PDB file of C-alpha atoms and ligand atoms in Angstrom:
ATOM      1  CA  MET L  48       0.294   0.353   0.106  1.00 93.00           C
ATOM      2  CA  LYS L  49       1.100   3.748  -1.012  1.00 96.00           C
ATOM      3  CA  LYS L  50       1.927   5.899   2.005  1.00 98.00           C
ATOM      4  CA  LEU L  51       1.232   9.192   1.408  1.00 98.00           C
ATOM      5  CA  ILE L  52       0.854  12.486   3.425  1.00 98.00           C
ATOM      6  CA  ILE L  53      -0.745  16.005   2.373  1.00 98.00           C
ATOM      7  CA  ILE L  54       0.976  18.463   4.566  1.00 98.00           C
ATOM      8  CA  ASN L  55      -0.137  21.855   4.682  1.00 98.00           C
ATOM      9  CA  GLY L  56       1.387  25.538   5.462  1.00 98.00           C
ATOM     10  CA  PRO L  57      -0.242  28.160   7.029  1.00 98.00           C
ATOM     11  CA  ASN L  58      -3.897  29.716   7.128  1.00 97.00           C
ATOM     12  CA  LEU L  59      -4.786  26.316   5.397  1.00 97.00           C
ATOM     13  CA  ASN L  60      -6.837  25.214   8.597  1.00 97.00           C
ATOM     14  CA  LEU L  61      -8.786  27.707   7.734  1.00 94.00           C
ATOM     15  CA  LEU L  62      -9.875  26.353   4.381  1.00 94.00           C
ATOM     16  CA  GLY L  63     -13.811  26.930   3.839  1.00 91.00           C
ATOM     17  CA  LYS L  64     -13.849  30.510   5.977  1.00 91.00           C
ATOM     18  CA  ARG L  65     -10.724  31.566   4.626  1.00 88.00           C
ATOM     19  CA  GLU L  66     -11.331  34.178   1.177  1.00 88.00           C
ATOM     20  CA  PRO L  67     -13.970  31.104   0.114  1.00 89.00           C
ATOM     21  CA  ASN L  68     -13.775  33.323  -3.426  1.00 89.00           C
ATOM     22  CA  ILE L  69     -10.452  32.078  -3.697  1.00 89.00           C
ATOM     23  CA  TYR L  70     -10.487  28.704  -2.141  1.00 88.00           C
ATOM     24  CA  GLY L  71     -13.777  27.708  -1.986  1.00 87.00           C
ATOM     25  CA  SER L  72     -16.071  27.342   0.746  1.00 89.00           C
ATOM     26  CA  LEU L  73     -15.035  23.226   1.734  1.00 91.00           C
ATOM     27  CA  THR L  74     -13.085  22.898   4.529  1.00 93.00           C
ATOM     28  CA  PHE L  75     -10.380  20.331   4.367  1.00 95.00           C
ATOM     29  CA  ASN L  76     -11.377  18.035   6.984  1.00 95.00           C
ATOM     30  CA  GLU L  77     -14.447  17.544   4.377  1.00 95.00           C
ATOM     31  CA  PHE L  78     -12.178  17.416   1.312  1.00 96.00           C
ATOM     32  CA  PHE L  79      -9.899  14.833   3.123  1.00 97.00           C
ATOM     33  CA  LYS L  80     -12.976  12.379   3.838  1.00 97.00           C
ATOM     34  CA  THR L  81     -14.504  12.111   0.380  1.00 96.00           C
ATOM     35  CA  VAL L  82     -11.032  11.501  -0.938  1.00 97.00           C
ATOM     36  CA  ARG L  83      -9.818   9.283   1.616  1.00 96.00           C
ATOM     37  CA  GLU L  84     -13.011   7.168   0.708  1.00 96.00           C
ATOM     38  CA  LYS L  85     -12.180   7.115  -3.274  1.00 97.00           C
ATOM     39  CA  TYR L  86      -8.476   6.166  -2.704  1.00 96.00           C
ATOM     40  CA  PRO L  87      -8.650   3.454  -0.353  1.00 95.00           C
ATOM     41  CA  GLN L  88      -5.396   1.896  -1.684  1.00 95.00           C
ATOM     42  CA  VAL L  89      -3.819   4.516  -0.394  1.00 97.00           C
ATOM     43  CA  SER L  90      -2.988   5.218   3.134  1.00 97.00           C
ATOM     44  CA  LEU L  91      -3.044   8.878   3.313  1.00 98.00           C
ATOM     45  CA  GLU L  92      -2.395  10.925   5.930  1.00 98.00           C
ATOM     46  CA  HIS L  93      -2.656  14.860   6.906  1.00 98.00           C
ATOM     47  CA  PHE L  94      -0.949  17.199   8.798  1.00 98.00           C
ATOM     48  CA  GLN L  95      -0.818  20.625   9.051  1.00 98.00           C
ATOM     49  CA  SER L  96       1.088  23.743  10.852  1.00 98.00           C
ATOM     50  CA  ASN L  97       0.820  27.119  11.318  1.00 98.00           C
ATOM     51  CA  VAL L  98       4.873  27.332  11.925  1.00 98.00           C
ATOM     52  CA  GLU L  99       7.709  26.521   9.710  1.00 98.00           C
ATOM     53  CA  GLY L 100       9.910  23.971  11.782  1.00 98.00           C
ATOM     54  CA  GLU L 101       7.118  21.996  12.437  1.00 98.00           C
ATOM     55  CA  LEU L 102       6.852  21.412   8.314  1.00 98.00           C
ATOM     56  CA  ILE L 103      10.353  21.363   8.122  1.00 98.00           C
ATOM     57  CA  ASN L 104      10.662  18.767  10.650  1.00 98.00           C
ATOM     58  CA  LYS L 105       7.168  17.060   9.698  1.00 98.00           C
ATOM     59  CA  LEU L 106       9.275  16.842   6.486  1.00 98.00           C
ATOM     60  CA  HIS L 107      12.477  15.422   7.738  1.00 98.00           C
ATOM     61  CA  GLU L 108      10.166  12.615   9.594  1.00 98.00           C
ATOM     62  CA  THR L 109       8.001  11.487   6.578  1.00 98.00           C
ATOM     63  CA  GLY L 110      10.679  12.246   3.917  1.00 98.00           C
ATOM     64  CA  PHE L 111      12.565   8.760   4.326  1.00 98.00           C
ATOM     65  CA  SER L 112      10.414   6.391   4.771  1.00 98.00           C
ATOM     66  CA  TYR L 113       6.488   7.436   2.509  1.00 98.00           C
ATOM     67  CA  ASP L 114       6.183   7.043  -1.259  1.00 98.00           C
ATOM     68  CA  GLY L 115       5.078  10.688  -1.349  1.00 98.00           C
ATOM     69  CA  ILE L 116       4.602  13.809   0.166  1.00 98.00           C
ATOM     70  CA  ILE L 117       1.606  16.786  -1.495  1.00 98.00           C
ATOM     71  CA  LEU L 118       2.831  20.021   0.174  1.00 98.00           C
ATOM     72  CA  ASN L 119       0.941  23.439  -0.181  1.00 98.00           C
ATOM     73  CA  ALA L 120       3.740  25.222   2.139  1.00 98.00           C
ATOM     74  CA  ALA L 121       1.175  27.526   1.307  1.00 98.00           C
ATOM     75  CA  ALA L 122       2.595  31.600   1.707  1.00 98.00           C
ATOM     76  CA  TYR L 123       6.208  29.644   3.401  1.00 98.00           C
ATOM     77  CA  THR L 124       6.078  28.690  -0.829  1.00 98.00           C
ATOM     78  CA  HIS L 125       7.609  32.110  -1.255  1.00 98.00           C
ATOM     79  CA  THR L 126       9.409  32.827   0.892  1.00 98.00           C
ATOM     80  CA  SER L 127      11.031  29.865   3.274  1.00 98.00           C
ATOM     81  CA  ILE L 128      14.632  29.039   2.059  1.00 98.00           C
ATOM     82  CA  GLY L 129      14.575  26.061   4.811  1.00 98.00           C
ATOM     83  CA  ILE L 130      11.502  24.265   3.427  1.00 98.00           C
ATOM     84  CA  GLY L 131      12.697  24.761   0.060  1.00 98.00           C
ATOM     85  CA  ASP L 132      16.126  22.819   1.983  1.00 98.00           C
ATOM     86  CA  ALA L 133      13.989  20.405   3.700  1.00 98.00           C
ATOM     87  CA  VAL L 134      12.593  19.560   0.681  1.00 98.00           C
ATOM     88  CA  LYS L 135      15.895  18.957  -1.684  1.00 98.00           C
ATOM     89  CA  ALA L 136      17.878  17.370   1.426  1.00 98.00           C
ATOM     90  CA  ILE L 137      14.572  14.507   1.812  1.00 98.00           C
ATOM     91  CA  GLU L 138      14.685  11.354  -0.390  1.00 98.00           C
ATOM     92  CA  THR L 139      10.848  10.991  -0.768  1.00 98.00           C
ATOM     93  CA  PRO L 140       9.313  12.619  -3.616  1.00 98.00           C
ATOM     94  CA  VAL L 141       7.335  15.843  -2.753  1.00 98.00           C
ATOM     95  CA  VAL L 142       4.507  17.454  -5.571  1.00 98.00           C
ATOM     96  CA  GLU L 143       4.026  20.633  -5.037  1.00 98.00           C
ATOM     97  CA  VAL L 144       0.247  22.217  -5.007  1.00 98.00           C
ATOM     98  CA  HIS L 145      -1.731  25.102  -4.768  1.00 98.00           C
ATOM     99  CA  ILE L 146      -5.412  25.511  -4.764  1.00 97.00           C
ATOM    100  CA  SER L 147      -5.185  28.475  -6.315  1.00 97.00           C
ATOM    101  CA  ASN L 148      -3.489  29.639  -9.232  1.00 98.00           C
ATOM    102  CA  THR L 149      -0.407  31.399  -8.043  1.00 98.00           C
ATOM    103  CA  PHE L 150       0.720  33.245 -11.390  1.00 98.00           C
ATOM    104  CA  ASP L 151      -2.343  34.790 -11.949  1.00 96.00           C
ATOM    105  CA  ARG L 152      -2.105  36.763  -8.086  1.00 96.00           C
ATOM    106  CA  GLU L 153       0.256  38.858  -6.987  1.00 96.00           C
ATOM    107  CA  GLU L 154       3.927  38.925  -8.202  1.00 97.00           C
ATOM    108  CA  PHE L 155       5.195  38.049  -4.844  1.00 96.00           C
ATOM    109  CA  ARG L 156       3.497  34.632  -5.626  1.00 97.00           C
ATOM    110  CA  HIS L 157       5.137  33.940  -8.667  1.00 98.00           C
ATOM    111  CA  LYS L 158       8.518  32.861  -6.781  1.00 98.00           C
ATOM    112  CA  SER L 159       8.867  29.352  -4.938  1.00 98.00           C
ATOM    113  CA  PHE L 160      11.441  27.701  -3.140  1.00 98.00           C
ATOM    114  CA  VAL L 161      10.012  24.307  -2.928  1.00 98.00           C
ATOM    115  CA  SER L 162       9.346  23.955  -7.062  1.00 98.00           C
ATOM    116  CA  PRO L 163      13.235  23.631  -7.792  1.00 98.00           C
ATOM    117  CA  ASN L 164      13.264  20.348  -6.048  1.00 97.00           C
ATOM    118  CA  ALA L 165       9.907  19.279  -6.115  1.00 98.00           C
ATOM    119  CA  LYS L 166       8.861  16.502  -8.249  1.00 98.00           C
ATOM    120  CA  GLY L 167       6.283  18.605  -9.769  1.00 98.00           C
ATOM    121  CA  VAL L 168       3.845  21.231  -9.469  1.00 98.00           C
ATOM    122  CA  ILE L 169      -0.134  21.462  -9.370  1.00 98.00           C
ATOM    123  CA  ILE L 170      -1.641  24.742  -9.498  1.00 98.00           C
ATOM    124  CA  GLY L 171      -4.635  26.239  -9.863  1.00 98.00           C
ATOM    125  CA  PHE L 172      -7.220  23.395  -9.696  1.00 97.00           C
ATOM    126  CA  GLY L 173      -8.602  24.276  -6.484  1.00 96.00           C
ATOM    127  CA  LEU L 174      -8.768  21.331  -4.208  1.00 96.00           C
ATOM    128  CA  GLN L 175      -8.747  19.329  -7.088  1.00 97.00           C
ATOM    129  CA  SER L 176      -5.182  19.985  -7.114  1.00 98.00           C
ATOM    130  CA  TYR L 177      -4.263  17.412  -4.270  1.00 98.00           C
ATOM    131  CA  GLU L 178      -6.173  14.885  -5.995  1.00 98.00           C
ATOM    132  CA  LEU L 179      -4.524  15.078  -8.628  1.00 98.00           C
ATOM    133  CA  ALA L 180      -1.329  14.966  -6.915  1.00 98.00           C
ATOM    134  CA  ILE L 181      -2.238  11.512  -5.457  1.00 98.00           C
ATOM    135  CA  GLN L 182      -3.010  10.010  -8.518  1.00 97.00           C
ATOM    136  CA  SER L 183       0.690  10.919  -9.672  1.00 98.00           C
ATOM    137  CA  PHE L 184       1.986   8.882  -7.077  1.00 97.00           C
ATOM    138  CA  LEU L 185      -0.716   5.861  -8.461  1.00 95.00           C
TER     139      LEU L 185
HETATM  140  C1  LIG G 416      -1.656  29.091  -1.905  1.00 59.01           C
HETATM  141  C2  LIG G 416      -1.145  30.144  -2.604  1.00 59.01           C
HETATM  142  C3  LIG G 416      -0.780  30.804  -1.786  1.00 59.01           C
HETATM  143  O1  LIG G 416       0.471  32.148  -2.306  1.00 59.01           O
HETATM  144  C4  LIG G 416      -1.245  31.794  -0.200  1.00 59.01           C
HETATM  145  O2  LIG G 416       0.161  31.891   1.101  1.00 59.01           O
HETATM  146  C5  LIG G 416      -1.660  30.767   0.320  1.00 59.01           C
HETATM  147  C6  LIG G 416      -2.472  28.991  -0.440  1.00 59.01           C
HETATM  148  C7  LIG G 416      -3.056  27.987  -2.499  1.00 59.01           C
HETATM  149  O3  LIG G 416      -3.159  26.623  -2.409  1.00 59.01           O
HETATM  150  O4  LIG G 416      -3.415  28.681  -3.261  1.00 59.01           O
HETATM  151  O5  LIG G 416      -1.696  30.414   1.292  1.00 59.01           O
HETATM  152  O6  LIG G 416      -0.407  28.197  -1.458  1.00 59.01           O
END
Protein backbone atom coordinates (compact mmCIF):
# COMPACT_ATOMS: atom_id res chain seq x y z
CA MET A 1 0.00 0.00 0.00
CA LYS A 2 1.40 3.40 -1.00
CA LYS A 3 2.01 5.70 1.92
CA LEU A 4 1.34 9.35 1.12
CA ILE A 5 1.04 12.45 3.27
CA ILE A 6 -0.47 15.84 2.54
CA ILE A 7 1.44 18.58 4.37
CA ASN A 8 -0.38 21.90 4.55
CA GLY A 9 1.19 25.17 5.62
CA PRO A 10 -0.05 28.34 7.29
CA ASN A 11 -3.68 29.44 7.20
CA LEU A 12 -4.83 26.31 5.39
CA ASN A 13 -6.54 25.26 8.63
CA LEU A 14 -9.03 28.02 7.75
CA LEU A 15 -10.10 26.49 4.44
CA GLY A 16 -13.85 26.88 4.03
CA LYS A 17 -13.83 30.16 5.98
CA ARG A 18 -10.84 31.90 4.46
CA GLU A 19 -11.42 33.97 1.29
CA PRO A 20 -13.92 31.45 -0.13
CA ASN A 21 -13.90 33.29 -3.46
CA ILE A 22 -10.28 32.13 -3.86
CA TYR A 23 -10.09 28.92 -1.84
CA GLY A 24 -13.67 27.60 -1.98
CA SER A 25 -16.15 26.88 0.79
CA LEU A 26 -15.26 23.28 1.61
CA THR A 27 -13.24 22.63 4.76
CA PHE A 28 -10.09 20.55 4.32
CA ASN A 29 -11.48 17.86 6.60
CA GLU A 30 -14.61 17.49 4.45
CA PHE A 31 -12.48 17.24 1.33
CA PHE A 32 -10.00 14.87 2.98
CA LYS A 33 -12.76 12.50 4.08
CA THR A 34 -14.12 12.12 0.53
CA VAL A 35 -10.68 11.78 -1.01
CA ARG A 36 -9.72 9.08 1.50
CA GLU A 37 -12.88 7.16 0.65
CA LYS A 38 -12.12 7.50 -3.05
CA TYR A 39 -8.60 6.07 -2.75
CA PRO A 40 -8.89 3.17 -0.28
CA GLN A 41 -5.78 1.60 -1.84
CA VAL A 42 -3.67 4.47 -0.50
CA SER A 43 -2.58 5.13 3.07
CA LEU A 44 -3.21 8.85 3.15
CA GLU A 45 -2.33 11.11 6.06
CA HIS A 46 -2.68 14.83 6.62
CA PHE A 47 -0.61 17.27 8.65
CA GLN A 48 -1.15 21.02 8.94
CA SER A 49 0.88 23.62 10.78
CA ASN A 50 1.16 27.37 10.88
CA VAL A 51 4.73 27.02 12.14
CA GLU A 52 7.59 26.87 9.65
CA GLY A 53 9.85 24.63 11.77
CA GLU A 54 7.06 22.13 12.36
CA LEU A 55 6.61 21.79 8.60
CA ILE A 56 10.36 21.18 8.24
CA ASN A 57 10.27 18.60 11.06
CA LYS A 58 7.40 16.78 9.34
CA LEU A 59 9.29 16.75 6.02
CA HIS A 60 12.28 15.18 7.84
CA GLU A 61 10.09 12.70 9.69
CA THR A 62 8.30 11.41 6.59
CA GLY A 63 10.88 12.15 3.90
CA PHE A 64 12.89 8.93 4.19
CA SER A 65 10.12 6.38 4.54
CA TYR A 66 6.94 7.58 2.77
CA ASP A 67 6.28 6.99 -0.94
CA GLY A 68 5.18 10.53 -1.61
CA ILE A 69 4.65 13.92 -0.04
CA ILE A 70 2.06 16.39 -1.30
CA LEU A 71 3.14 19.79 -0.06
CA ASN A 72 1.17 23.01 -0.02
CA ALA A 73 3.57 25.22 1.92
CA ALA A 74 1.12 28.11 1.41
CA ALA A 75 2.76 31.50 2.06
CA TYR A 76 6.04 29.82 3.10
CA THR A 77 6.35 28.62 -0.51
CA HIS A 78 7.33 32.15 -1.45
CA THR A 79 9.59 32.94 1.51
CA SER A 80 11.12 29.85 3.10
CA ILE A 81 14.63 28.81 2.11
CA GLY A 82 14.41 26.36 5.04
CA ILE A 83 11.45 24.51 3.55
CA GLY A 84 13.09 24.57 0.11
CA ASP A 85 16.27 23.08 1.58
CA ALA A 86 14.27 20.41 3.45
CA VAL A 87 12.57 19.34 0.21
CA LYS A 88 16.03 19.06 -1.34
CA ALA A 89 17.44 17.13 1.64
CA ILE A 90 14.87 14.34 1.80
CA GLU A 91 14.52 11.28 -0.44
CA THR A 92 10.75 11.02 -0.79
CA PRO A 93 9.46 12.78 -3.91
CA VAL A 94 7.50 15.94 -3.18
CA VAL A 95 4.69 17.20 -5.38
CA GLU A 96 4.02 20.89 -4.78
CA VAL A 97 0.38 21.92 -4.93
CA HIS A 98 -1.53 25.17 -4.77
CA ILE A 99 -5.27 25.60 -4.68
CA SER A 100 -5.28 28.95 -6.46
CA ASN A 101 -3.41 29.85 -9.62
CA THR A 102 -0.56 31.70 -7.97
CA PHE A 103 0.59 33.06 -11.34
CA ASP A 104 -2.71 34.86 -11.76
CA ARG A 105 -2.16 36.65 -8.43
CA GLU A 106 0.32 39.09 -6.89
CA GLU A 107 3.89 39.04 -8.18
CA PHE A 108 5.27 37.83 -4.79
CA ARG A 109 3.34 34.58 -5.28
CA HIS A 110 5.17 33.83 -8.52
CA LYS A 111 8.35 32.80 -6.71
CA SER A 112 8.58 29.33 -5.12
CA PHE A 113 11.44 27.94 -3.04
CA VAL A 114 9.81 24.50 -3.28
CA SER A 115 9.48 24.11 -7.07
CA PRO A 116 13.18 23.65 -7.99
CA ASN A 117 13.34 20.49 -5.88
CA ALA A 118 9.80 19.22 -6.38
CA LYS A 119 9.03 16.23 -8.56
CA GLY A 120 6.27 18.29 -10.12
CA VAL A 121 3.94 21.20 -9.47
CA ILE A 122 0.13 21.31 -9.64
CA ILE A 123 -1.37 24.77 -9.42
CA GLY A 124 -4.79 26.32 -9.71
CA PHE A 125 -7.30 23.44 -9.76
CA GLY A 126 -8.88 24.22 -6.43
CA LEU A 127 -8.88 21.37 -3.92
CA GLN A 128 -8.70 19.05 -6.92
CA SER A 129 -5.00 20.00 -7.12
CA TYR A 130 -4.46 17.63 -4.15
CA GLU A 131 -6.32 14.84 -5.90
CA LEU A 132 -4.29 15.26 -9.08
CA ALA A 133 -1.16 15.02 -6.93
CA ILE A 134 -2.40 11.76 -5.38
CA GLN A 135 -3.06 10.39 -8.85
CA SER A 136 0.47 11.32 -9.91
CA PHE A 137 1.80 8.86 -7.31
CA LEU A 138 -0.45 5.96 -8.40
C1 LIG B 1 -1.68 28.88 -1.69
C2 LIG B 1 -1.17 30.11 -2.45
C3 LIG B 1 -0.25 30.93 -1.57
O1 LIG B 1 0.22 32.05 -2.29
C4 LIG B 1 -1.00 31.44 -0.36
O2 LIG B 1 -0.13 32.13 0.49
C5 LIG B 1 -1.72 30.34 0.36
C6 LIG B 1 -2.35 29.28 -0.39
C7 LIG B 1 -2.72 28.09 -2.51
O3 LIG B 1 -2.91 26.92 -2.19
O4 LIG B 1 -3.33 28.63 -3.44
O5 LIG B 1 -1.85 30.41 1.58
O6 LIG B 1 -0.58 28.03 -1.43
